Coordinates of C-alpha atoms and ligand atoms in Angstrom, one line a residue:
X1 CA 91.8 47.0 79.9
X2 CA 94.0 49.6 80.8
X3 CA 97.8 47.6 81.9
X4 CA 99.6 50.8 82.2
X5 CA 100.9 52.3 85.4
X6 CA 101.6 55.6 87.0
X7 CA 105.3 56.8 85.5
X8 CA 105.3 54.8 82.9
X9 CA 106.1 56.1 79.5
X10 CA 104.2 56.3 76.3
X11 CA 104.6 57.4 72.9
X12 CA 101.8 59.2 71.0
X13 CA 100.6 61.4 68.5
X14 CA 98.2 63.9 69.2
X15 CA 95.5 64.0 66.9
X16 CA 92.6 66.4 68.2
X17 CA 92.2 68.6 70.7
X18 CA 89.7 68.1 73.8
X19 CA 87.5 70.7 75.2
X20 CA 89.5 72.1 77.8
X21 CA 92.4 72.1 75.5
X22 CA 94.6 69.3 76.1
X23 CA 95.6 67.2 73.0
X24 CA 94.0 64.1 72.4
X25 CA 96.0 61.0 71.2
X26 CA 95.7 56.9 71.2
X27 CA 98.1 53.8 72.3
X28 CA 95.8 50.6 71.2
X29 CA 92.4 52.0 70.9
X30 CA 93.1 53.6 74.5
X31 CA 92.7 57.4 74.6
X32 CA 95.3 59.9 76.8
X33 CA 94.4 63.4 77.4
X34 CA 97.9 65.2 77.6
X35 CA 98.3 69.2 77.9
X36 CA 100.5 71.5 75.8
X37 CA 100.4 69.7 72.9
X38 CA 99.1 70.5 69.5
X39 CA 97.5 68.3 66.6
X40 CA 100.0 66.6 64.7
X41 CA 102.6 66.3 67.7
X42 CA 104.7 63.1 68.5
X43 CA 104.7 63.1 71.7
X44 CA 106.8 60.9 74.8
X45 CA 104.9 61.3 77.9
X46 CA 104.7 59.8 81.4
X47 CA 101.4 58.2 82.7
X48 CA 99.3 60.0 85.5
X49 CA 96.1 58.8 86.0
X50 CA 94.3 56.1 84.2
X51 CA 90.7 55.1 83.8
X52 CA 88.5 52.5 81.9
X53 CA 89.3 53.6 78.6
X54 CA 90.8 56.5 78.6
X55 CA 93.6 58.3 80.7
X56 CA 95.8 60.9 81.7
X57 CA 100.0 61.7 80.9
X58 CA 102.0 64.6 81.3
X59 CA 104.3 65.5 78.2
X60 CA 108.2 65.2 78.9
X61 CA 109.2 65.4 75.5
X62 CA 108.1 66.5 71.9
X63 CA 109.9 64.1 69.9
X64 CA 108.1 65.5 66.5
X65 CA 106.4 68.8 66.5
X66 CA 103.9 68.9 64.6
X67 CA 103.8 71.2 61.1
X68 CA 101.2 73.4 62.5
X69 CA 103.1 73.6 65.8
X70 CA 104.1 77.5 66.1
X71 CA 106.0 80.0 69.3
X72 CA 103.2 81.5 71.2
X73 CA 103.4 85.1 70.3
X74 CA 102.2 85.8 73.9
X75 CA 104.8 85.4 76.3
X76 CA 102.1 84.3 79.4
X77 CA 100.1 82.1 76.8
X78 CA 101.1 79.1 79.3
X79 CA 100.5 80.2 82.8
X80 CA 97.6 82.5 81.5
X81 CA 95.8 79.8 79.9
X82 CA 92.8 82.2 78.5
X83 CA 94.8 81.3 74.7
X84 CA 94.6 77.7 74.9
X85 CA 95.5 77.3 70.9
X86 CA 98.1 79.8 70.5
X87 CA 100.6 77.2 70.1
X88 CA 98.8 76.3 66.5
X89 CA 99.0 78.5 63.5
X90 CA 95.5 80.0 62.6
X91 CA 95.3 78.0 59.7
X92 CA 95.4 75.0 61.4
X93 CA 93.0 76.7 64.3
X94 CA 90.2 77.4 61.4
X95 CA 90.5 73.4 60.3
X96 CA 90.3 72.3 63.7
X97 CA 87.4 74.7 64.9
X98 CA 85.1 73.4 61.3
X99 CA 86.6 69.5 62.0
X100 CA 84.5 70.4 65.3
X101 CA 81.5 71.1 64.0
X102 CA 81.3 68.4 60.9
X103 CA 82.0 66.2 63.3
X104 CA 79.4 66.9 66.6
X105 CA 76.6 67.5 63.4
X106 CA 77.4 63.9 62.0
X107 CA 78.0 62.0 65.5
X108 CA 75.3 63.7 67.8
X109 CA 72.9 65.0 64.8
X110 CA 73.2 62.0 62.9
X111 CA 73.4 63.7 59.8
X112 CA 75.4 61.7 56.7
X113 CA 75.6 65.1 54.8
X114 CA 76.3 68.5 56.1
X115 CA 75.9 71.2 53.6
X116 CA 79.3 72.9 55.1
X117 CA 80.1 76.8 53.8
X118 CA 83.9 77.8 54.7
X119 CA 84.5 79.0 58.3
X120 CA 84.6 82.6 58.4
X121 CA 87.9 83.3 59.8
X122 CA 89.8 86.7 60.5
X123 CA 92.4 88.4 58.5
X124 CA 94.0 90.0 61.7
X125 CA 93.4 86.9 64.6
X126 CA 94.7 89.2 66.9
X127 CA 93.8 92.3 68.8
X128 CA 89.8 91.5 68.6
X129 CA 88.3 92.6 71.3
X130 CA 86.8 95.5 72.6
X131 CA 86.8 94.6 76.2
X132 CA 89.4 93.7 78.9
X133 CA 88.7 93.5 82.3
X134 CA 92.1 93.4 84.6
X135 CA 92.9 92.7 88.1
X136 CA 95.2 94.3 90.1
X137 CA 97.1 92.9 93.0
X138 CA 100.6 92.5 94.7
X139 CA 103.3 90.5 93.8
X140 CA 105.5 88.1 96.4
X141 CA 107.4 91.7 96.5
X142 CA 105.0 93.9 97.4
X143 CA 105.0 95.3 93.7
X144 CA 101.3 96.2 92.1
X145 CA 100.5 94.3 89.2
X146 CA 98.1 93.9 86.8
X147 CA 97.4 91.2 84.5
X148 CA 94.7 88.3 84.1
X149 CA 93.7 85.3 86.7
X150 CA 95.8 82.3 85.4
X151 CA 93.3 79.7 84.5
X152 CA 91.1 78.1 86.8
X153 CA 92.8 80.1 90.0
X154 CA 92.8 83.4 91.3
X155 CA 96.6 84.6 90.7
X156 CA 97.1 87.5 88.6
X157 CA 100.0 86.6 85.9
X158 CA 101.4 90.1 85.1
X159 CA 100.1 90.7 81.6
X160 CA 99.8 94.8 80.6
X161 CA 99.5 93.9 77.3
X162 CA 96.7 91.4 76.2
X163 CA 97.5 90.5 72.5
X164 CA 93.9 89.9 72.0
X165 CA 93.1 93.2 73.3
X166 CA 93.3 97.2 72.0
X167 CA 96.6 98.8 72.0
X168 CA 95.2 101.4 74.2
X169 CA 94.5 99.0 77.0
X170 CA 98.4 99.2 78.1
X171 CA 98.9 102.9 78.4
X172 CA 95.4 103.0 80.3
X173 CA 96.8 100.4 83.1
X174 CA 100.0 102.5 83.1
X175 CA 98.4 105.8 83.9
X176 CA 96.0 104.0 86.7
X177 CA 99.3 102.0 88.0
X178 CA 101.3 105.5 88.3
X179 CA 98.4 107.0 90.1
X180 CA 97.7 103.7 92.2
X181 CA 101.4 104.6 93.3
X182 CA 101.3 108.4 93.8
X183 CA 98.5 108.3 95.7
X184 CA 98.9 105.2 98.1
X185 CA 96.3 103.8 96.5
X186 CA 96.1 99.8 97.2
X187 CA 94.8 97.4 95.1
X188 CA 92.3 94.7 96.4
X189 CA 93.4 91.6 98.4
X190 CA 90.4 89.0 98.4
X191 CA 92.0 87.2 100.9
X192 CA 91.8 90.2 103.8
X193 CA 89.1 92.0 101.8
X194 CA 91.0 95.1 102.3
X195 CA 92.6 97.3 99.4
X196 CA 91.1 99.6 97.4
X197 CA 91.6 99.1 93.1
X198 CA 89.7 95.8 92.0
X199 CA 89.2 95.5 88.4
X200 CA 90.0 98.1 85.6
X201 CA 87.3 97.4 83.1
X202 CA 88.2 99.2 79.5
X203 CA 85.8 98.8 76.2
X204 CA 86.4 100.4 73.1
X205 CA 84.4 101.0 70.2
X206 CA 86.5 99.6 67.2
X207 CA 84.4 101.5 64.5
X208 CA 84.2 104.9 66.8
X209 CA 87.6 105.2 68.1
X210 CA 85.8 105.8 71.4
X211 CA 88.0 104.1 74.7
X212 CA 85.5 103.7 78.0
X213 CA 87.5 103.0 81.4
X214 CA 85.3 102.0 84.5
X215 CA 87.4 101.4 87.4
X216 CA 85.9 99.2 89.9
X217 CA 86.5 99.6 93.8
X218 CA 86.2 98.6 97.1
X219 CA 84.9 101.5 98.4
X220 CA 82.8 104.7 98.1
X221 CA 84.8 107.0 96.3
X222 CA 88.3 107.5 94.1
X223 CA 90.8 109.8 96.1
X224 CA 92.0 112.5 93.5
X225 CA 90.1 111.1 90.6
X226 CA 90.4 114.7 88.7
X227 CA 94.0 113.8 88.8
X228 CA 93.4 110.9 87.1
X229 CA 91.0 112.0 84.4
X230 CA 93.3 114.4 83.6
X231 CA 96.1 111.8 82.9
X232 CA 93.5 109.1 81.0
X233 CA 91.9 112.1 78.8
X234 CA 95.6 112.3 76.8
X235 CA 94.5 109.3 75.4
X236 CA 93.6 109.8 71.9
X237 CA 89.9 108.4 72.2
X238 CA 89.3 109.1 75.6
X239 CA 85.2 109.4 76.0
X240 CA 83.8 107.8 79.2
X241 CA 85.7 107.4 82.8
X242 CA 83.9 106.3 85.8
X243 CA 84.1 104.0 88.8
X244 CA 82.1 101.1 89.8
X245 CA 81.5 100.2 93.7
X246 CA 81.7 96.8 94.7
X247 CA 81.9 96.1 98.4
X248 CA 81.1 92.3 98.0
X249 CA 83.4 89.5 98.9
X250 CA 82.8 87.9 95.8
X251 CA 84.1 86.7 92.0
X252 CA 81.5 89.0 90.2
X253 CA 83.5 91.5 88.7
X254 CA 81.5 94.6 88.7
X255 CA 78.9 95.3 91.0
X256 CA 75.5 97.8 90.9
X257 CA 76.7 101.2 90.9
X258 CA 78.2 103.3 88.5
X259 CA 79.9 106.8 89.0
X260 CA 80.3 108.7 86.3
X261 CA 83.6 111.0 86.7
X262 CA 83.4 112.3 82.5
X263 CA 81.9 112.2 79.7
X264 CA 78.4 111.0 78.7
X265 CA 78.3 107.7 81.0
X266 CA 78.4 105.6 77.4
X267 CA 80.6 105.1 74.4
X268 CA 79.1 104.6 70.7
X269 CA 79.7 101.6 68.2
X270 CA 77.9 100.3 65.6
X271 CA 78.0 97.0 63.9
X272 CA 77.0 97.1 60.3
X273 CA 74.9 99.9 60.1
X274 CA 72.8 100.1 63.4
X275 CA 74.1 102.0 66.2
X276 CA 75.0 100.7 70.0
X277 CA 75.1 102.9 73.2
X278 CA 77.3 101.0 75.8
X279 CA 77.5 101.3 79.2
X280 CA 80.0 99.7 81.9
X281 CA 77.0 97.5 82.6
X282 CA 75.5 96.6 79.4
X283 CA 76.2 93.3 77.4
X284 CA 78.0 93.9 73.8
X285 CA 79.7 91.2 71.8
X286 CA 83.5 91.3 72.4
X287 CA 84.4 90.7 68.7
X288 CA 82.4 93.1 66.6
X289 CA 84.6 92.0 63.0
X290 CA 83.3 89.3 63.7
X291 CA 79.7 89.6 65.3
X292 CA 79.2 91.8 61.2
X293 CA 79.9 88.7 59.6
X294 CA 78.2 86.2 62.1
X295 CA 75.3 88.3 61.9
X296 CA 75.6 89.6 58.1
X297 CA 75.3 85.5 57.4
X298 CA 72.0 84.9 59.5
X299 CA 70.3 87.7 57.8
X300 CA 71.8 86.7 54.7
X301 CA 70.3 82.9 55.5
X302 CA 66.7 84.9 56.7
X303 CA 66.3 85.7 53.1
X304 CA 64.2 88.8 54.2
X305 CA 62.6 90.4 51.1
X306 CA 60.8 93.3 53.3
X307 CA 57.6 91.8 54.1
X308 CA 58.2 89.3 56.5
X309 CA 57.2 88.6 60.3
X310 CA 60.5 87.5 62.3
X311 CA 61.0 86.3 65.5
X312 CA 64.2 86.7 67.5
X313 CA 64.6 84.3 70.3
X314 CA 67.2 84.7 73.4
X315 CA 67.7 88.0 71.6
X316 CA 70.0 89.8 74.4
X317 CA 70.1 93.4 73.6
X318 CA 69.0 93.3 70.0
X319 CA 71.9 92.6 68.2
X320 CA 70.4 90.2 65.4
X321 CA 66.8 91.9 65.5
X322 CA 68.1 95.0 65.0
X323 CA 70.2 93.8 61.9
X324 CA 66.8 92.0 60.9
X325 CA 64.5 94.9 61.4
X326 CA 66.3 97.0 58.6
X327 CA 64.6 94.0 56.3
X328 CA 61.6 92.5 57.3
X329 CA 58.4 93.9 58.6
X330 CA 58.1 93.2 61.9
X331 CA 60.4 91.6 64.5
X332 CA 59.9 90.0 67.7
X333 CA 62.6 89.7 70.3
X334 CA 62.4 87.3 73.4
X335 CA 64.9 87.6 75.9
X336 CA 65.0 86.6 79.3
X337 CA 67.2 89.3 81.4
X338 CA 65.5 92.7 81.5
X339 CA 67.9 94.8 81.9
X340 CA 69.4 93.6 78.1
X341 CA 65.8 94.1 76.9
X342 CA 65.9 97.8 78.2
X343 CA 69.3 98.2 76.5
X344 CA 67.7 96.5 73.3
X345 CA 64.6 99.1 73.3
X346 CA 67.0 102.3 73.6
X347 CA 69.0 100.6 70.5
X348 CA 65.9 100.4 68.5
X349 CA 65.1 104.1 69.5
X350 CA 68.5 105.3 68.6
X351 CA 68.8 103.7 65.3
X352 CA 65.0 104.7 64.4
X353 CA 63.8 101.6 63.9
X354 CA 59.8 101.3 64.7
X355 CA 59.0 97.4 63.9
X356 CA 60.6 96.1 66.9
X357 CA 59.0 94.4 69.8
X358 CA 60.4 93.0 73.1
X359 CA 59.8 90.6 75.3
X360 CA 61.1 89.7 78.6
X361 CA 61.0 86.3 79.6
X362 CA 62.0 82.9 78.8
X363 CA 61.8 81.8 74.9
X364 CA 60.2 78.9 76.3
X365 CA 57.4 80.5 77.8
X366 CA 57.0 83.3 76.0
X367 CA 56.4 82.1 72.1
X368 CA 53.9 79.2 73.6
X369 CA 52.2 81.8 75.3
X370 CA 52.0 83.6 72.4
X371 CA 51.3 81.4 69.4
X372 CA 48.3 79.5 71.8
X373 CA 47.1 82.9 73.3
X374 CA 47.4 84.9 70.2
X375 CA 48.0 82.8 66.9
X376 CA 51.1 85.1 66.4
X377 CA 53.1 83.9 62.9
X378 CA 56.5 83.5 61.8
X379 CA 58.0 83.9 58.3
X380 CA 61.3 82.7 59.9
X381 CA 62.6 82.4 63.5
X382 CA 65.9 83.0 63.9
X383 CA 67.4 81.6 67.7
X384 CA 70.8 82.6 69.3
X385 CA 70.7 80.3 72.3
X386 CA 73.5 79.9 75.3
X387 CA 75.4 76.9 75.1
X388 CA 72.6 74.6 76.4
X389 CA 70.9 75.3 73.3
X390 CA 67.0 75.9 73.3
X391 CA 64.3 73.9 75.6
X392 CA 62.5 71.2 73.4
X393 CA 59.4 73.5 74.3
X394 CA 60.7 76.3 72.1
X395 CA 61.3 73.8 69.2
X396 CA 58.1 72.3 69.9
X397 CA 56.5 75.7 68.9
X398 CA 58.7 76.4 66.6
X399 CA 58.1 73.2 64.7
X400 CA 53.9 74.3 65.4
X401 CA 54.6 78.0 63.8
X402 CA 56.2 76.4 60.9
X403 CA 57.8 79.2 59.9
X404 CA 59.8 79.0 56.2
X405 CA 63.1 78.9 57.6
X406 CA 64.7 79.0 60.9
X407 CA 67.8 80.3 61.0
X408 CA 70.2 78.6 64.3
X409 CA 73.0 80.8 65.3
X410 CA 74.8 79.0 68.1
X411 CA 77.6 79.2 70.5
X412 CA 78.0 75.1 70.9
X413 CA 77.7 73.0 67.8
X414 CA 76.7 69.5 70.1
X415 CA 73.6 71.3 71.3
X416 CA 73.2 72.5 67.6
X417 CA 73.6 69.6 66.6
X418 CA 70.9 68.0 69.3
X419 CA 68.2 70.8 68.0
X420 CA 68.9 70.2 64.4
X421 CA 68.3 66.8 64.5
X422 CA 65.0 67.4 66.3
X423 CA 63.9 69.7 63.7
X424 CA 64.7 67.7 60.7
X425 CA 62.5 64.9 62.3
X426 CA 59.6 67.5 61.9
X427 CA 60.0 68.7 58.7
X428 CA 63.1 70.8 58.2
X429 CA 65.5 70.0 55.8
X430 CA 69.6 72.0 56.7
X431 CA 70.3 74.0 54.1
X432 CA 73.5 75.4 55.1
X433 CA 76.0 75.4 57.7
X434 CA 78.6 78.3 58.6
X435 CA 81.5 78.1 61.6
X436 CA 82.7 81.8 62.4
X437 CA 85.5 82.3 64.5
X438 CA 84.8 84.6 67.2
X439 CA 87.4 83.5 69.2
X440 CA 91.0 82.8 67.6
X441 CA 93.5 81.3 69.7
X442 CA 90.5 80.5 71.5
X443 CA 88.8 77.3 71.7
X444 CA 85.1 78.2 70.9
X445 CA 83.9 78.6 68.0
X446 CA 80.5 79.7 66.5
X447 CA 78.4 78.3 64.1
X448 CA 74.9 79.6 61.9
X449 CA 72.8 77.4 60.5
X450 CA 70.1 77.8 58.1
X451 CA 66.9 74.6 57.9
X452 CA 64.3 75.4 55.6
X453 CA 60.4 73.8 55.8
X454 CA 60.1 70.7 53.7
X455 CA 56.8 69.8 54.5
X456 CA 53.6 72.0 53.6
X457 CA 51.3 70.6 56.6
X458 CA 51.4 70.9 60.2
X459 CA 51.2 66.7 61.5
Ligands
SAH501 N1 72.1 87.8 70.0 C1 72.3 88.3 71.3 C2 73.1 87.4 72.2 C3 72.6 86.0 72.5 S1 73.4 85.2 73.7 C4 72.9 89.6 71.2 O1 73.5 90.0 70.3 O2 72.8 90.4 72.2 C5 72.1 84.3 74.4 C6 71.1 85.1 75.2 O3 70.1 84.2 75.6 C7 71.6 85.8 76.4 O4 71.3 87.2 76.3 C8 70.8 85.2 77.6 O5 70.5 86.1 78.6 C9 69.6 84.7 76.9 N2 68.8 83.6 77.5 C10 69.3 82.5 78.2 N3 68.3 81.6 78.5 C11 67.2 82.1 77.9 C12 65.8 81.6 77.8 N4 65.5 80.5 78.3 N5 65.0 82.4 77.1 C13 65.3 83.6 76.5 N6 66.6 84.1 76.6 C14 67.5 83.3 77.3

């Protein structure tokens, strides 16, 4: 099928985007993956690789940008690679990100009608997150940098000032680098194992003001660390420092052991009203504006009028049963790492909130276990899944519970999709369906879902 060759040339025009980021586009029914392009592009590019029915160019020349087509504001968005849509005005990011969803719920769900709300986008799509983790490392000069891995590799692209990070972040790395440099202080190599500064890990609560830094090392100790709480603490915010020891010849950023060096170990945030302790350790969502609305729409979609049993499945450290629990009578959590379940209990404590229970395990096992063993009930069951969506046993039980509505908050819409379809072959009809945009410039997007019980008996 395919007649064309290596180096050969080809004219395009890009017309969606694939899930690494590279722009999709069509000669004669046959599809070319080719990077740095943008929906709407016309495109002349030279043939790489080819396969049965699809294949691979490299762009030489955009011979029409496309209307959406705008300058990275980032000026590493290219060898970084953590932006892959920067190149597309947000507009055009919201319409691709929905297109997404519409179109995995029609092709893999099967669904000929999708009862689609507007995507929740931001107002501000930049500057959204509350975390950064950098590493440090030399340059071909000898020069201590700091920046992010560029994708898919391990070398640091000099970046002190994320765009999609706080503003704080830069003067933070600034004040380590000068002490890095006054001190001798080395930064890891992971090719000799040897250096001392790994990752700088910073967190700050957007509602609280509060800035966290937790430097990680390669060693036992920080030489002159009062130094250097002196310098962070003229931050304006300024609320936690410690360092994290990781000895280990390994990817995983942080390791087991935290050292406080000021402040009470934690910084405070809350997302609508409940309140969240965090640690250097503990999970949080990265983009609480967001996480409000994501979460404001799957309680809005829960329909809780105060009496109602909910469970919460792959519930992580309470986020959504939290939000729930202000509602309903009872809430049920399920998650399967402990340590978030821990984090989720100390949440409930803080915030007051007595109709909470946990579980540790997997969703899976646990809500079988517990509907055969103990006939527990549902009102609603809301999930929040990982991308491989739920087990078929979970829905199995689900469908069993027959709860009134089951509210699907999830971080891939073809898995969604997959689930969906399952449960509206057992009696659930989709009532509505919401993308939110966690991620601009970013290719992931989320998606809630809300399928309400059709049928009055259990077949
Ligand atoms: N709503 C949560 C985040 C959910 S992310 C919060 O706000 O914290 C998905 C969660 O599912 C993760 O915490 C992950 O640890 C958990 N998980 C993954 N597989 C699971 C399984 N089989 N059963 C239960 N939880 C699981």
């Amino acid at each position: 099928m395919a007649e064309w060759k290596k180096n050969d040339r080809i004219e395009v025009v890009i017309e969606d985007m694939s899930e690494t980021g590279e722009g999709i586009g069509k000669t004669d029914g046959f599809t070319w993956f080719i990077k740095d392009t943008v929906i709407g592009d016309k495109v002349q590019a030279k043939v790489m690789k080819t396969k049965k029915s699809y294949g691979f160019a490299k762009l030489e020349r955009i011979t029409e940008p496309s209307v959406n087509r705008v300058t990275p504001k980032c000026p590493v968005a290219g060898p970084c690679g953590g932006c892959q849509l920067q190149a597309m005005d947000y507009e055009e990011q919201l319409r691709y990100k929905e297109r997404k969803i519409y179109n995995n719920i029609t092709r893999i769900g099967g669904f000929s009608e999708v009862p689609m709300l507007p995507i929740m986008g931001m107002d501000e799509p930049w500057r959204y997150r509350n975390k950064a983790q950098f590493p440090w490392g030399l340059d071909k000069d000898g020069n201590i940098i700091v920046g992010f891995y560029a994708g898919r590799t391990h070398i640091i692209i000099g970046c002190e000032d994320c765009l999609l990070g706080a503003e704080e972040n830069r003067e933070v790395l600034r004040r380590i680098k000068a002490h890095m440099e006054r001190y001798h202080l080395m930064p890891y190599d992971e090719a000799t194992h040897k250096g001392l500064i790994r990752h700088t890990l910073i967190r700050k609560g957007f509602r609280t003001g509060e800035l966290m830094v937790c430097q990680v090392i390669n060693g036992k100790s920080l030489p002159h660390s009062e130094e250097l709480v002196n310098s962070l603490l003229e931050i304006p915010g300024m609320t936690s420092i410690s360092f994290n020891i990781n000895k280990d010849r390994t990817n995983v950023i942080l390791g087991d052991r935290v050292e406080n060096l000021y402040g009470p170990g934690y910084i405070t945030d809350s997302i609508g009203d409940v309140k969240y302790r965090i640690s250097p350790l503990s999970f949080y969502q990265v983009n609480p504006v967001q996480t409000e609305k994501l979460y404001g729409a799957a309680l809005e979609y829960a329909g809780l009028t105060g009496g109602e049993t909910v469970w919460d499945l792959y519930c992580g450290i309470g986020t959504i049963s939290l939000f729930l629990a202000q509602k309903a009578k009872k809430v049920y959590g399920v998650e399967i790492v402990p340590q978030a379940i821990e984090d989720a209990r100390e949440n409930a404590r803080l915030n007051g909130l007595d109709n909470v229970e946990f579980f540790v395990g997997k969703a899976e096992e646990v809500l079988p276990e517990q509907y055969e063993k103990n006939h527990v009930y549902a009102d609603v069951i809301v999930v929040d899944p990982p991308r491989k969506g739920c087990d078929e046993a979970c829905l199995n039980t689900i469908v069993k519970m027959a709860p009134k509505r089951v509210v699907y908050v999830s971080c891939d819409s073809a898995t969604l999709a997959r689930d969906m379809k399952y449960l509206a072959e057992r009696g659930y009809k989709v009532e509505k369906v919401r993308g939110c945009d966690m991620f601009p410039q970013g290719l992931h997007v989320e998606t809630v879902c809300l399928l309400e019980r059709v049928k009055s008996d259990v077949s």
